[in-house]
Amino acid sequence: MTALNRREIVAKLLADRGNDLLVVPSLGQACYDCMAAGDSPQTFYMWGAMGGAVPVALGLAIAQPDKRVICIAGDGELLMGLGALAATAAEAPANFAIACLDNERYGETGQQHTATGRGANLTAIAAGAGFGTAMMVTTEDEVAAGVKACRETPGPVFVTFKVDDAPEEAAIPPKDGAYLKSRFREAVVGKI
Ligand SMILES: Cc1ncc(C[n+]2csc(CCOP(=O)(O)OP(=O)(O)O)c2C)c(N)n1
Ligand SMILES: [Mg+2]
């Protein structure tokens, strides 16, 4: 494993995010990473629905073409919903990026090994699905380019960040699903 730190990657992905960046972190540690970088009503935390973060974020990107949408997803999360990568490439939203935090583990549930530590390459899978930009970031030198691609490159963009498998301290976002939905909706389309 290389020594990239997931919290530092997420802090960079979300730096100076303003009001036009919409973020969908997958369940578990990706949510805590986003919370640790600073809570925002423009973050829609997935408290469950493993495998559902990309479909949710893809629909959001299609519905909000003037806003950048980033799905920050664990490797386990993506492996559970690989078909969503093909659907994303087929829809090809220019405002959409997936940032995979690949620790080669199901970290949230006890560090079980995932297939990415045993040969599966999510960047190659994304490229095969048809993503125009599909990058693998393994060193500090490559981080800035990976972050820039997620924030700015016309999508769909897929970037794997190989991060170390050390669990970080939990930073717990709000848990009330109705509240999270309402505040996100209001932040994106205003009060109804
Ligand atoms: C359908 C389903 N299966 C299993 C789980 C249990 N579960 C919750 S988080 C998680 C691991 C997620 O791994 P990954 O997306 O790689 O995130 P990490 O914690 O490693 O960053 C698992 C197995 C679940 N919530 N839903
Ligand atoms: Mg993982």
mmCIF file with all atom_site columns, C-alpha atoms and ligand atoms in Angstrom:
data_model
loop_
_atom_site.group_PDB
_atom_site.id
_atom_site.type_symbol
_atom_site.label_atom_id
_atom_site.label_alt_id
_atom_site.label_comp_id
_atom_site.label_asym_id
_atom_site.label_entity_id
_atom_site.label_seq_id
_atom_site.pdbx_PDB_ins_code
_atom_site.Cartn_x
_atom_site.Cartn_y
_atom_site.Cartn_z
_atom_site.occupancy
_atom_site.B_iso_or_equiv
_atom_site.pdbx_formal_charge
_atom_site.auth_seq_id
_atom_site.auth_comp_id
_atom_site.auth_asym_id
_atom_site.auth_atom_id
_atom_site.pdbx_PDB_model_num
ATOM   1   C  CA  . MET A 1 1   ? 0.000   0.000  0.000   1.00 0.00 ? 1   MET A CA  1
ATOM   2   C  CA  . THR A 1 2   ? 1.026   3.564  -0.594  1.00 0.00 ? 2   THR A CA  1
ATOM   3   C  CA  . ALA A 1 3   ? 0.651   6.161  2.078   1.00 0.00 ? 3   ALA A CA  1
ATOM   4   C  CA  . LEU A 1 4   ? -2.018  8.484  0.687   1.00 0.00 ? 4   LEU A CA  1
ATOM   5   C  CA  . ASN A 1 5   ? -4.296  9.654  3.471   1.00 0.00 ? 5   ASN A CA  1
ATOM   6   C  CA  . ARG A 1 6   ? -8.025  9.605  2.741   1.00 0.00 ? 6   ARG A CA  1
ATOM   7   C  CA  . ARG A 1 7   ? -8.805  12.645 4.887   1.00 0.00 ? 7   ARG A CA  1
ATOM   8   C  CA  . GLU A 1 8   ? -6.217  14.748 3.047   1.00 0.00 ? 8   GLU A CA  1
ATOM   9   C  CA  . ILE A 1 9   ? -7.575  13.638 -0.329  1.00 0.00 ? 9   ILE A CA  1
ATOM   10  C  CA  . VAL A 1 10  ? -11.158 14.478 0.612   1.00 0.00 ? 10  VAL A CA  1
ATOM   11  C  CA  . ALA A 1 11  ? -10.149 17.843 2.105   1.00 0.00 ? 11  ALA A CA  1
ATOM   12  C  CA  . LYS A 1 12  ? -8.516  18.678 -1.232  1.00 0.00 ? 12  LYS A CA  1
ATOM   13  C  CA  . LEU A 1 13  ? -11.487 17.441 -3.257  1.00 0.00 ? 13  LEU A CA  1
ATOM   14  C  CA  . LEU A 1 14  ? -13.803 19.698 -1.242  1.00 0.00 ? 14  LEU A CA  1
ATOM   15  C  CA  . ALA A 1 15  ? -11.527 22.750 -0.796  1.00 0.00 ? 15  ALA A CA  1
ATOM   16  C  CA  . ASP A 1 16  ? -13.163 26.090 -1.616  1.00 0.00 ? 16  ASP A CA  1
ATOM   17  C  CA  . ARG A 1 17  ? -16.233 24.240 -2.781  1.00 0.00 ? 17  ARG A CA  1
ATOM   18  C  CA  . GLY A 1 18  ? -18.612 27.212 -2.819  1.00 0.00 ? 18  GLY A CA  1
ATOM   19  C  CA  . ASN A 1 19  ? -22.292 26.534 -3.429  1.00 0.00 ? 19  ASN A CA  1
ATOM   20  C  CA  . ASP A 1 20  ? -22.146 24.878 -6.823  1.00 0.00 ? 20  ASP A CA  1
ATOM   21  C  CA  . LEU A 1 21  ? -20.404 21.634 -5.896  1.00 0.00 ? 21  LEU A CA  1
ATOM   22  C  CA  . LEU A 1 22  ? -22.764 18.821 -4.938  1.00 0.00 ? 22  LEU A CA  1
ATOM   23  C  CA  . VAL A 1 23  ? -21.239 15.854 -3.138  1.00 0.00 ? 23  VAL A CA  1
ATOM   24  C  CA  . VAL A 1 24  ? -22.570 12.341 -2.593  1.00 0.00 ? 24  VAL A CA  1
ATOM   25  C  CA  . PRO A 1 25  ? -20.328 10.257 -0.306  1.00 0.00 ? 25  PRO A CA  1
ATOM   26  C  CA  . SER A 1 26  ? -20.990 6.529  -0.063  1.00 0.00 ? 26  SER A CA  1
ATOM   27  C  CA  . LEU A 1 27  ? -21.925 4.946  3.242   1.00 0.00 ? 27  LEU A CA  1
ATOM   28  C  CA  . GLY A 1 28  ? -19.479 4.709  6.115   1.00 0.00 ? 28  GLY A CA  1
ATOM   29  C  CA  . GLN A 1 29  ? -16.034 6.184  6.049   1.00 0.00 ? 29  GLN A CA  1
ATOM   30  C  CA  . ALA A 1 30  ? -16.531 8.373  2.943   1.00 0.00 ? 30  ALA A CA  1
ATOM   31  C  CA  . CYS A 1 31  ? -19.329 10.135 4.846   1.00 0.00 ? 31  CYS A CA  1
ATOM   32  C  CA  . TYR A 1 32  ? -17.066 10.643 7.853   1.00 0.00 ? 32  TYR A CA  1
ATOM   33  C  CA  . ASP A 1 33  ? -14.303 12.004 5.601   1.00 0.00 ? 33  ASP A CA  1
ATOM   34  C  CA  . CYS A 1 34  ? -16.683 14.571 4.092   1.00 0.00 ? 34  CYS A CA  1
ATOM   35  C  CA  . MET A 1 35  ? -17.976 15.519 7.526   1.00 0.00 ? 35  MET A CA  1
ATOM   36  C  CA  . ALA A 1 36  ? -14.405 15.943 8.800   1.00 0.00 ? 36  ALA A CA  1
ATOM   37  C  CA  . ALA A 1 37  ? -13.701 18.279 5.868   1.00 0.00 ? 37  ALA A CA  1
ATOM   38  C  CA  . GLY A 1 38  ? -16.654 20.444 6.925   1.00 0.00 ? 38  GLY A CA  1
ATOM   39  C  CA  . ASP A 1 39  ? -20.376 19.764 6.941   1.00 0.00 ? 39  ASP A CA  1
ATOM   40  C  CA  . SER A 1 40  ? -22.408 21.318 4.132   1.00 0.00 ? 40  SER A CA  1
ATOM   41  C  CA  . PRO A 1 41  ? -26.039 21.224 3.026   1.00 0.00 ? 41  PRO A CA  1
ATOM   42  C  CA  . GLN A 1 42  ? -24.646 20.517 -0.442  1.00 0.00 ? 42  GLN A CA  1
ATOM   43  C  CA  . THR A 1 43  ? -23.439 17.117 0.777   1.00 0.00 ? 43  THR A CA  1
ATOM   44  C  CA  . PHE A 1 44  ? -25.940 14.282 0.591   1.00 0.00 ? 44  PHE A CA  1
ATOM   45  C  CA  . TYR A 1 45  ? -24.656 11.654 2.987   1.00 0.00 ? 45  TYR A CA  1
ATOM   46  C  CA  . MET A 1 46  ? -25.571 8.079  2.134   1.00 0.00 ? 46  MET A CA  1
ATOM   47  C  CA  . TRP A 1 47  ? -26.141 6.390  5.464   1.00 0.00 ? 47  TRP A CA  1
ATOM   48  C  CA  . GLY A 1 48  ? -26.833 3.071  3.773   1.00 0.00 ? 48  GLY A CA  1
ATOM   49  C  CA  . ALA A 1 49  ? -27.856 1.695  0.383   1.00 0.00 ? 49  ALA A CA  1
ATOM   50  C  CA  . MET A 1 50  ? -24.453 0.178  -0.320  1.00 0.00 ? 50  MET A CA  1
ATOM   51  C  CA  . GLY A 1 51  ? -23.932 0.287  -4.082  1.00 0.00 ? 51  GLY A CA  1
ATOM   52  C  CA  . GLY A 1 52  ? -26.397 3.162  -4.424  1.00 0.00 ? 52  GLY A CA  1
ATOM   53  C  CA  . ALA A 1 53  ? -24.153 6.212  -4.246  1.00 0.00 ? 53  ALA A CA  1
ATOM   54  C  CA  . VAL A 1 54  ? -23.272 6.342  -7.963  1.00 0.00 ? 54  VAL A CA  1
ATOM   55  C  CA  . PRO A 1 55  ? -26.874 5.901  -9.137  1.00 0.00 ? 55  PRO A CA  1
ATOM   56  C  CA  . VAL A 1 56  ? -28.003 8.677  -6.782  1.00 0.00 ? 56  VAL A CA  1
ATOM   57  C  CA  . ALA A 1 57  ? -25.184 10.988 -7.842  1.00 0.00 ? 57  ALA A CA  1
ATOM   58  C  CA  . LEU A 1 58  ? -25.694 10.176 -11.535 1.00 0.00 ? 58  LEU A CA  1
ATOM   59  C  CA  . GLY A 1 59  ? -29.364 11.139 -11.334 1.00 0.00 ? 59  GLY A CA  1
ATOM   60  C  CA  . LEU A 1 60  ? -28.382 14.323 -9.547  1.00 0.00 ? 60  LEU A CA  1
ATOM   61  C  CA  . ALA A 1 61  ? -25.819 15.216 -12.200 1.00 0.00 ? 61  ALA A CA  1
ATOM   62  C  CA  . ILE A 1 62  ? -28.365 14.690 -14.961 1.00 0.00 ? 62  ILE A CA  1
ATOM   63  C  CA  . ALA A 1 63  ? -30.949 16.799 -13.093 1.00 0.00 ? 63  ALA A CA  1
ATOM   64  C  CA  . GLN A 1 64  ? -28.487 19.600 -12.260 1.00 0.00 ? 64  GLN A CA  1
ATOM   65  C  CA  . PRO A 1 65  ? -26.295 19.990 -15.330 1.00 0.00 ? 65  PRO A CA  1
ATOM   66  C  CA  . ASP A 1 66  ? -25.018 23.426 -14.267 1.00 0.00 ? 66  ASP A CA  1
ATOM   67  C  CA  . LYS A 1 67  ? -23.516 22.116 -11.039 1.00 0.00 ? 67  LYS A CA  1
ATOM   68  C  CA  . ARG A 1 68  ? -20.512 19.895 -10.588 1.00 0.00 ? 68  ARG A CA  1
ATOM   69  C  CA  . VAL A 1 69  ? -21.367 16.610 -8.893  1.00 0.00 ? 69  VAL A CA  1
ATOM   70  C  CA  . ILE A 1 70  ? -18.746 14.407 -7.240  1.00 0.00 ? 70  ILE A CA  1
ATOM   71  C  CA  . CYS A 1 71  ? -19.500 10.972 -5.853  1.00 0.00 ? 71  CYS A CA  1
ATOM   72  C  CA  . ILE A 1 72  ? -16.863 10.048 -3.260  1.00 0.00 ? 72  ILE A CA  1
ATOM   73  C  CA  . ALA A 1 73  ? -17.066 6.289  -3.015  1.00 0.00 ? 73  ALA A CA  1
ATOM   74  C  CA  . GLY A 1 74  ? -15.328 3.414  -1.304  1.00 0.00 ? 74  GLY A CA  1
ATOM   75  C  CA  . ASP A 1 75  ? -13.957 0.503  -3.319  1.00 0.00 ? 75  ASP A CA  1
ATOM   76  C  CA  . GLY A 1 76  ? -16.388 -1.882 -1.609  1.00 0.00 ? 76  GLY A CA  1
ATOM   77  C  CA  . GLU A 1 77  ? -19.242 0.430  -2.473  1.00 0.00 ? 77  GLU A CA  1
ATOM   78  C  CA  . LEU A 1 78  ? -18.275 0.525  -6.152  1.00 0.00 ? 78  LEU A CA  1
ATOM   79  C  CA  . LEU A 1 79  ? -17.681 -3.217 -6.366  1.00 0.00 ? 79  LEU A CA  1
ATOM   80  C  CA  . MET A 1 80  ? -21.237 -3.740 -5.133  1.00 0.00 ? 80  MET A CA  1
ATOM   81  C  CA  . GLY A 1 81  ? -22.700 -1.634 -7.933  1.00 0.00 ? 81  GLY A CA  1
ATOM   82  C  CA  . LEU A 1 82  ? -20.408 -2.012 -10.932 1.00 0.00 ? 82  LEU A CA  1
ATOM   83  C  CA  . GLY A 1 83  ? -23.265 -1.732 -13.410 1.00 0.00 ? 83  GLY A CA  1
ATOM   84  C  CA  . ALA A 1 84  ? -23.651 1.902  -12.395 1.00 0.00 ? 84  ALA A CA  1
ATOM   85  C  CA  . LEU A 1 85  ? -20.305 2.643  -14.054 1.00 0.00 ? 85  LEU A CA  1
ATOM   86  C  CA  . ALA A 1 86  ? -21.623 1.453  -17.416 1.00 0.00 ? 86  ALA A CA  1
ATOM   87  C  CA  . ALA A 1 87  ? -24.817 3.462  -16.931 1.00 0.00 ? 87  ALA A CA  1
ATOM   88  C  CA  . THR A 1 88  ? -22.767 6.558  -16.073 1.00 0.00 ? 88  THR A CA  1
ATOM   89  C  CA  . ALA A 1 89  ? -20.566 6.224  -19.142 1.00 0.00 ? 89  ALA A CA  1
ATOM   90  C  CA  . ALA A 1 90  ? -23.626 5.682  -21.325 1.00 0.00 ? 90  ALA A CA  1
ATOM   91  C  CA  . GLU A 1 91  ? -25.346 8.805  -19.966 1.00 0.00 ? 91  GLU A CA  1
ATOM   92  C  CA  . ALA A 1 92  ? -22.025 10.687 -20.049 1.00 0.00 ? 92  ALA A CA  1
ATOM   93  C  CA  . PRO A 1 93  ? -22.875 13.724 -17.901 1.00 0.00 ? 93  PRO A CA  1
ATOM   94  C  CA  . ALA A 1 94  ? -20.144 16.327 -18.418 1.00 0.00 ? 94  ALA A CA  1
ATOM   95  C  CA  . ASN A 1 95  ? -20.542 17.627 -14.851 1.00 0.00 ? 95  ASN A CA  1
ATOM   96  C  CA  . PHE A 1 96  ? -19.949 14.322 -13.073 1.00 0.00 ? 96  PHE A CA  1
ATOM   97  C  CA  . ALA A 1 97  ? -16.938 12.743 -11.409 1.00 0.00 ? 97  ALA A CA  1
ATOM   98  C  CA  . ILE A 1 98  ? -16.433 9.688  -9.251  1.00 0.00 ? 98  ILE A CA  1
ATOM   99  C  CA  . ALA A 1 99  ? -13.574 9.785  -6.757  1.00 0.00 ? 99  ALA A CA  1
ATOM   100 C  CA  . CYS A 1 100 ? -12.868 6.301  -5.433  1.00 0.00 ? 100 CYS A CA  1
ATOM   101 C  CA  . LEU A 1 101 ? -11.136 6.043  -2.054  1.00 0.00 ? 101 LEU A CA  1
ATOM   102 C  CA  . ASP A 1 102 ? -9.574  2.629  -2.596  1.00 0.00 ? 102 ASP A CA  1
ATOM   103 C  CA  . ASN A 1 103 ? -8.177  1.198  0.641   1.00 0.00 ? 103 ASN A CA  1
ATOM   104 C  CA  . GLU A 1 104 ? -8.540  -2.364 -0.667  1.00 0.00 ? 104 GLU A CA  1
ATOM   105 C  CA  . ARG A 1 105 ? -10.764 -3.061 2.342   1.00 0.00 ? 105 ARG A CA  1
ATOM   106 C  CA  . TYR A 1 106 ? -14.314 -3.082 3.573   1.00 0.00 ? 106 TYR A CA  1
ATOM   107 C  CA  . GLY A 1 107 ? -13.020 -0.718 6.220   1.00 0.00 ? 107 GLY A CA  1
ATOM   108 C  CA  . GLU A 1 108 ? -16.276 0.155  7.880   1.00 0.00 ? 108 GLU A CA  1
ATOM   109 C  CA  . THR A 1 109 ? -17.125 -3.437 8.745   1.00 0.00 ? 109 THR A CA  1
ATOM   110 C  CA  . GLY A 1 110 ? -13.776 -4.697 10.003  1.00 0.00 ? 110 GLY A CA  1
ATOM   111 C  CA  . GLN A 1 111 ? -11.133 -4.357 7.289   1.00 0.00 ? 111 GLN A CA  1
ATOM   112 C  CA  . GLN A 1 112 ? -12.030 -7.407 5.227   1.00 0.00 ? 112 GLN A CA  1
ATOM   113 C  CA  . HIS A 1 113 ? -10.062 -7.516 1.956   1.00 0.00 ? 113 HIS A CA  1
ATOM   114 C  CA  . THR A 1 114 ? -11.834 -6.423 -1.233  1.00 0.00 ? 114 THR A CA  1
ATOM   115 C  CA  . ALA A 1 115 ? -11.087 -7.584 -4.752  1.00 0.00 ? 115 ALA A CA  1
ATOM   116 C  CA  . THR A 1 116 ? -9.089  -4.411 -5.501  1.00 0.00 ? 116 THR A CA  1
ATOM   117 C  CA  . GLY A 1 117 ? -6.294  -5.827 -3.374  1.00 0.00 ? 117 GLY A CA  1
ATOM   118 C  CA  . ARG A 1 118 ? -6.465  -9.070 -5.328  1.00 0.00 ? 118 ARG A CA  1
ATOM   119 C  CA  . GLY A 1 119 ? -6.254  -7.849 -8.905  1.00 0.00 ? 119 GLY A CA  1
ATOM   120 C  CA  . ALA A 1 120 ? -9.422  -5.885 -9.656  1.00 0.00 ? 120 ALA A CA  1
ATOM   121 C  CA  . ASN A 1 121 ? -8.653  -2.429 -11.050 1.00 0.00 ? 121 ASN A CA  1
ATOM   122 C  CA  . LEU A 1 122 ? -11.590 -0.063 -10.775 1.00 0.00 ? 122 LEU A CA  1
ATOM   123 C  CA  . THR A 1 123 ? -9.937  2.524  -13.020 1.00 0.00 ? 123 THR A CA  1
ATOM   124 C  CA  . ALA A 1 124 ? -9.558  -0.070 -15.753 1.00 0.00 ? 124 ALA A CA  1
ATOM   125 C  CA  . ILE A 1 125 ? -13.165 -1.154 -15.235 1.00 0.00 ? 125 ILE A CA  1
ATOM   126 C  CA  . ALA A 1 126 ? -14.312 2.472  -15.562 1.00 0.00 ? 126 ALA A CA  1
ATOM   127 C  CA  . ALA A 1 127 ? -12.241 2.896  -18.725 1.00 0.00 ? 127 ALA A CA  1
ATOM   128 C  CA  . GLY A 1 128 ? -13.758 -0.298 -20.073 1.00 0.00 ? 128 GLY A CA  1
ATOM   129 C  CA  . ALA A 1 129 ? -17.212 0.997  -19.237 1.00 0.00 ? 129 ALA A CA  1
ATOM   130 C  CA  . GLY A 1 130 ? -16.491 4.006  -21.425 1.00 0.00 ? 130 GLY A CA  1
ATOM   131 C  CA  . PHE A 1 131 ? -15.328 6.790  -19.112 1.00 0.00 ? 131 PHE A CA  1
ATOM   132 C  CA  . GLY A 1 132 ? -13.388 9.356  -21.160 1.00 0.00 ? 132 GLY A CA  1
ATOM   133 C  CA  . THR A 1 133 ? -11.152 10.134 -18.189 1.00 0.00 ? 133 THR A CA  1
ATOM   134 C  CA  . ALA A 1 134 ? -10.103 7.281  -15.919 1.00 0.00 ? 134 ALA A CA  1
ATOM   135 C  CA  . MET A 1 135 ? -7.066  7.839  -13.699 1.00 0.00 ? 135 MET A CA  1
ATOM   136 C  CA  . MET A 1 136 ? -5.211  5.992  -10.968 1.00 0.00 ? 136 MET A CA  1
ATOM   137 C  CA  . VAL A 1 137 ? -3.510  8.097  -8.280  1.00 0.00 ? 137 VAL A CA  1
ATOM   138 C  CA  . THR A 1 138 ? -0.978  6.295  -6.111  1.00 0.00 ? 138 THR A CA  1
ATOM   139 C  CA  . THR A 1 139 ? 1.571   8.981  -5.147  1.00 0.00 ? 139 THR A CA  1
ATOM   140 C  CA  . GLU A 1 140 ? 1.452   12.450 -3.596  1.00 0.00 ? 140 GLU A CA  1
ATOM   141 C  CA  . ASP A 1 141 ? 2.807   13.864 -6.861  1.00 0.00 ? 141 ASP A CA  1
ATOM   142 C  CA  . GLU A 1 142 ? -0.302  12.696 -8.694  1.00 0.00 ? 142 GLU A CA  1
ATOM   143 C  CA  . VAL A 1 143 ? -2.871  13.928 -6.186  1.00 0.00 ? 143 VAL A CA  1
ATOM   144 C  CA  . ALA A 1 144 ? -3.267  17.470 -7.549  1.00 0.00 ? 144 ALA A CA  1
ATOM   145 C  CA  . ALA A 1 145 ? -3.981  16.205 -11.064 1.00 0.00 ? 145 ALA A CA  1
ATOM   146 C  CA  . GLY A 1 146 ? -6.503  13.698 -9.730  1.00 0.00 ? 146 GLY A CA  1
ATOM   147 C  CA  . VAL A 1 147 ? -8.269  16.340 -7.671  1.00 0.00 ? 147 VAL A CA  1
ATOM   148 C  CA  . LYS A 1 148 ? -8.302  18.780 -10.595 1.00 0.00 ? 148 LYS A CA  1
ATOM   149 C  CA  . ALA A 1 149 ? -9.820  16.127 -12.843 1.00 0.00 ? 149 ALA A CA  1
ATOM   150 C  CA  . CYS A 1 150 ? -12.596 15.500 -10.317 1.00 0.00 ? 150 CYS A CA  1
ATOM   151 C  CA  . ARG A 1 151 ? -13.341 19.195 -9.952  1.00 0.00 ? 151 ARG A CA  1
ATOM   152 C  CA  . GLU A 1 152 ? -12.869 20.485 -13.498 1.00 0.00 ? 152 GLU A CA  1
ATOM   153 C  CA  . THR A 1 153 ? -12.346 17.990 -16.302 1.00 0.00 ? 153 THR A CA  1
ATOM   154 C  CA  . PRO A 1 154 ? -15.425 17.444 -18.471 1.00 0.00 ? 154 PRO A CA  1
ATOM   155 C  CA  . GLY A 1 155 ? -17.017 14.203 -17.328 1.00 0.00 ? 155 GLY A CA  1
ATOM   156 C  CA  . PRO A 1 156 ? -17.703 11.573 -16.791 1.00 0.00 ? 156 PRO A CA  1
ATOM   157 C  CA  . VAL A 1 157 ? -14.462 11.348 -14.815 1.00 0.00 ? 157 VAL A CA  1
ATOM   158 C  CA  . PHE A 1 158 ? -13.277 8.421  -12.715 1.00 0.00 ? 158 PHE A CA  1
ATOM   159 C  CA  . VAL A 1 159 ? -10.300 8.717  -10.381 1.00 0.00 ? 159 VAL A CA  1
ATOM   160 C  CA  . THR A 1 160 ? -9.037  6.006  -8.051  1.00 0.00 ? 160 THR A CA  1
ATOM   161 C  CA  . PHE A 1 161 ? -7.045  7.303  -5.100  1.00 0.00 ? 161 PHE A CA  1
ATOM   162 C  CA  . LYS A 1 162 ? -5.121  4.438  -3.505  1.00 0.00 ? 162 LYS A CA  1
ATOM   163 C  CA  . VAL A 1 163 ? -5.331  5.322  0.187   1.00 0.00 ? 163 VAL A CA  1
ATOM   164 C  CA  . ASP A 1 164 ? -3.857  3.642  3.225   1.00 0.00 ? 164 ASP A CA  1
ATOM   165 C  CA  . ASP A 1 165 ? -6.120  1.327  5.178   1.00 0.00 ? 165 ASP A CA  1
ATOM   166 C  CA  . ALA A 1 166 ? -5.749  2.965  8.570   1.00 0.00 ? 166 ALA A CA  1
ATOM   167 C  CA  . PRO A 1 167 ? -9.219  3.815  9.884   1.00 0.00 ? 167 PRO A CA  1
ATOM   168 C  CA  . GLU A 1 168 ? -9.719  7.466  10.786  1.00 0.00 ? 168 GLU A CA  1
ATOM   169 C  CA  . GLU A 1 169 ? -11.654 8.739  13.753  1.00 0.00 ? 169 GLU A CA  1
ATOM   170 C  CA  . ALA A 1 170 ? -15.366 8.769  12.968  1.00 0.00 ? 170 ALA A CA  1
ATOM   171 C  CA  . ALA A 1 171 ? -16.797 12.222 12.261  1.00 0.00 ? 171 ALA A CA  1
ATOM   172 C  CA  . ILE A 1 172 ? -20.511 11.549 12.383  1.00 0.00 ? 172 ILE A CA  1
ATOM   173 C  CA  . PRO A 1 173 ? -22.773 13.564 10.061  1.00 0.00 ? 173 PRO A CA  1
ATOM   174 C  CA  . PRO A 1 174 ? -26.421 14.241 10.830  1.00 0.00 ? 174 PRO A CA  1
ATOM   175 C  CA  . LYS A 1 175 ? -28.305 10.938 10.768  1.00 0.00 ? 175 LYS A CA  1
ATOM   176 C  CA  . ASP A 1 176 ? -31.906 11.954 10.168  1.00 0.00 ? 176 ASP A CA  1
ATOM   177 C  CA  . GLY A 1 177 ? -32.659 11.004 6.573   1.00 0.00 ? 177 GLY A CA  1
ATOM   178 C  CA  . ALA A 1 178 ? -35.692 13.299 6.256   1.00 0.00 ? 178 ALA A CA  1
ATOM   179 C  CA  . TYR A 1 179 ? -33.645 16.237 7.519   1.00 0.00 ? 179 TYR A CA  1
ATOM   180 C  CA  . LEU A 1 180 ? -30.737 15.454 5.187   1.00 0.00 ? 180 LEU A CA  1
ATOM   181 C  CA  . LYS A 1 181 ? -33.054 15.181 2.208   1.00 0.00 ? 181 LYS A CA  1
ATOM   182 C  CA  . SER A 1 182 ? -34.855 18.435 3.014   1.00 0.00 ? 182 SER A CA  1
ATOM   183 C  CA  . ARG A 1 183 ? -31.771 20.510 3.611   1.00 0.00 ? 183 ARG A CA  1
ATOM   184 C  CA  . PHE A 1 184 ? -30.080 19.162 0.491   1.00 0.00 ? 184 PHE A CA  1
ATOM   185 C  CA  . ARG A 1 185 ? -33.148 19.816 -1.633  1.00 0.00 ? 185 ARG A CA  1
ATOM   186 C  CA  . GLU A 1 186 ? -33.462 23.344 -0.282  1.00 0.00 ? 186 GLU A CA  1
ATOM   187 C  CA  . ALA A 1 187 ? -29.754 24.014 -0.878  1.00 0.00 ? 187 ALA A CA  1
ATOM   188 C  CA  . VAL A 1 188 ? -30.043 22.839 -4.499  1.00 0.00 ? 188 VAL A CA  1
ATOM   189 C  CA  . VAL A 1 189 ? -33.457 24.081 -5.662  1.00 0.00 ? 189 VAL A CA  1
ATOM   190 C  CA  . GLY A 1 190 ? -34.629 26.395 -2.865  1.00 0.00 ? 190 GLY A CA  1
ATOM   191 C  CA  . LYS A 1 191 ? -37.645 26.214 -0.616  1.00 0.00 ? 191 LYS A CA  1
ATOM   192 C  CA  . ILE A 1 192 ? -40.806 24.651 -1.970  1.00 0.00 ? 192 ILE A CA  1
HETATM 193 C  C1  . LIG B 2 .   ? -26.015 -4.412 1.103   1.00 0.00 ? 1   LIG B C1  1
HETATM 194 C  C2  . LIG B 2 .   ? -25.040 -4.202 2.200   1.00 0.00 ? 1   LIG B C2  1
HETATM 195 N  N1  . LIG B 2 .   ? -24.082 -5.108 2.433   1.00 0.00 ? 1   LIG B N1  1
HETATM 196 C  C3  . LIG B 2 .   ? -23.179 -4.903 3.401   1.00 0.00 ? 1   LIG B C3  1
HETATM 197 C  C4  . LIG B 2 .   ? -23.265 -3.791 4.188   1.00 0.00 ? 1   LIG B C4  1
HETATM 198 C  C5  . LIG B 2 .   ? -22.287 -3.594 5.330   1.00 0.00 ? 1   LIG B C5  1
HETATM 199 N  N2  . LIG B 2 .   ? -21.297 -2.600 5.019   1.00 0.00 ? 1   LIG B N2  1
HETATM 200 C  C6  . LIG B 2 .   ? -21.441 -1.308 5.388   1.00 0.00 ? 1   LIG B C6  1
HETATM 201 S  S1  . LIG B 2 .   ? -20.142 -0.373 4.985   1.00 0.00 ? 1   LIG B S1  1
HETATM 202 C  C7  . LIG B 2 .   ? -19.349 -1.716 4.292   1.00 0.00 ? 1   LIG B C7  1
HETATM 203 C  C8  . LIG B 2 .   ? -17.963 -1.602 3.734   1.00 0.00 ? 1   LIG B C8  1
HETATM 204 C  C9  . LIG B 2 .   ? -17.817 -0.502 2.772   1.00 0.00 ? 1   LIG B C9  1
HETATM 205 O  O1  . LIG B 2 .   ? -16.559 -0.613 2.166   1.00 0.00 ? 1   LIG B O1  1
HETATM 206 P  P1  . LIG B 2 .   ? -16.005 0.552  1.295   1.00 0.00 ? 1   LIG B P1  1
HETATM 207 O  O2  . LIG B 2 .   ? -17.072 1.093  0.431   1.00 0.00 ? 1   LIG B O2  1
HETATM 208 O  O3  . LIG B 2 .   ? -14.751 0.113  0.638   1.00 0.00 ? 1   LIG B O3  1
HETATM 209 O  O4  . LIG B 2 .   ? -15.714 1.680  2.395   1.00 0.00 ? 1   LIG B O4  1
HETATM 210 P  P2  . LIG B 2 .   ? -14.450 1.849  3.407   1.00 0.00 ? 1   LIG B P2  1
HETATM 211 O  O5  . LIG B 2 .   ? -15.026 1.755  4.783   1.00 0.00 ? 1   LIG B O5  1
HETATM 212 O  O6  . LIG B 2 .   ? -13.446 0.803  3.130   1.00 0.00 ? 1   LIG B O6  1
HETATM 213 O  O7  . LIG B 2 .   ? -13.946 3.232  3.106   1.00 0.00 ? 1   LIG B O7  1
HETATM 214 C  C10 . LIG B 2 .   ? -20.112 -2.865 4.398   1.00 0.00 ? 1   LIG B C10 1
HETATM 215 C  C11 . LIG B 2 .   ? -19.705 -4.205 3.932   1.00 0.00 ? 1   LIG B C11 1
HETATM 216 C  C12 . LIG B 2 .   ? -24.289 -2.858 3.903   1.00 0.00 ? 1   LIG B C12 1
HETATM 217 N  N3  . LIG B 2 .   ? -24.404 -1.731 4.611   1.00 0.00 ? 1   LIG B N3  1
HETATM 218 N  N4  . LIG B 2 .   ? -25.163 -3.098 2.919   1.00 0.00 ? 1   LIG B N4  1
HETATM 219 MG MG  . MG  B 3 .   ? -12.818 0.391  1.119   1.00 0.00 ? 2   MG  B MG  1
#
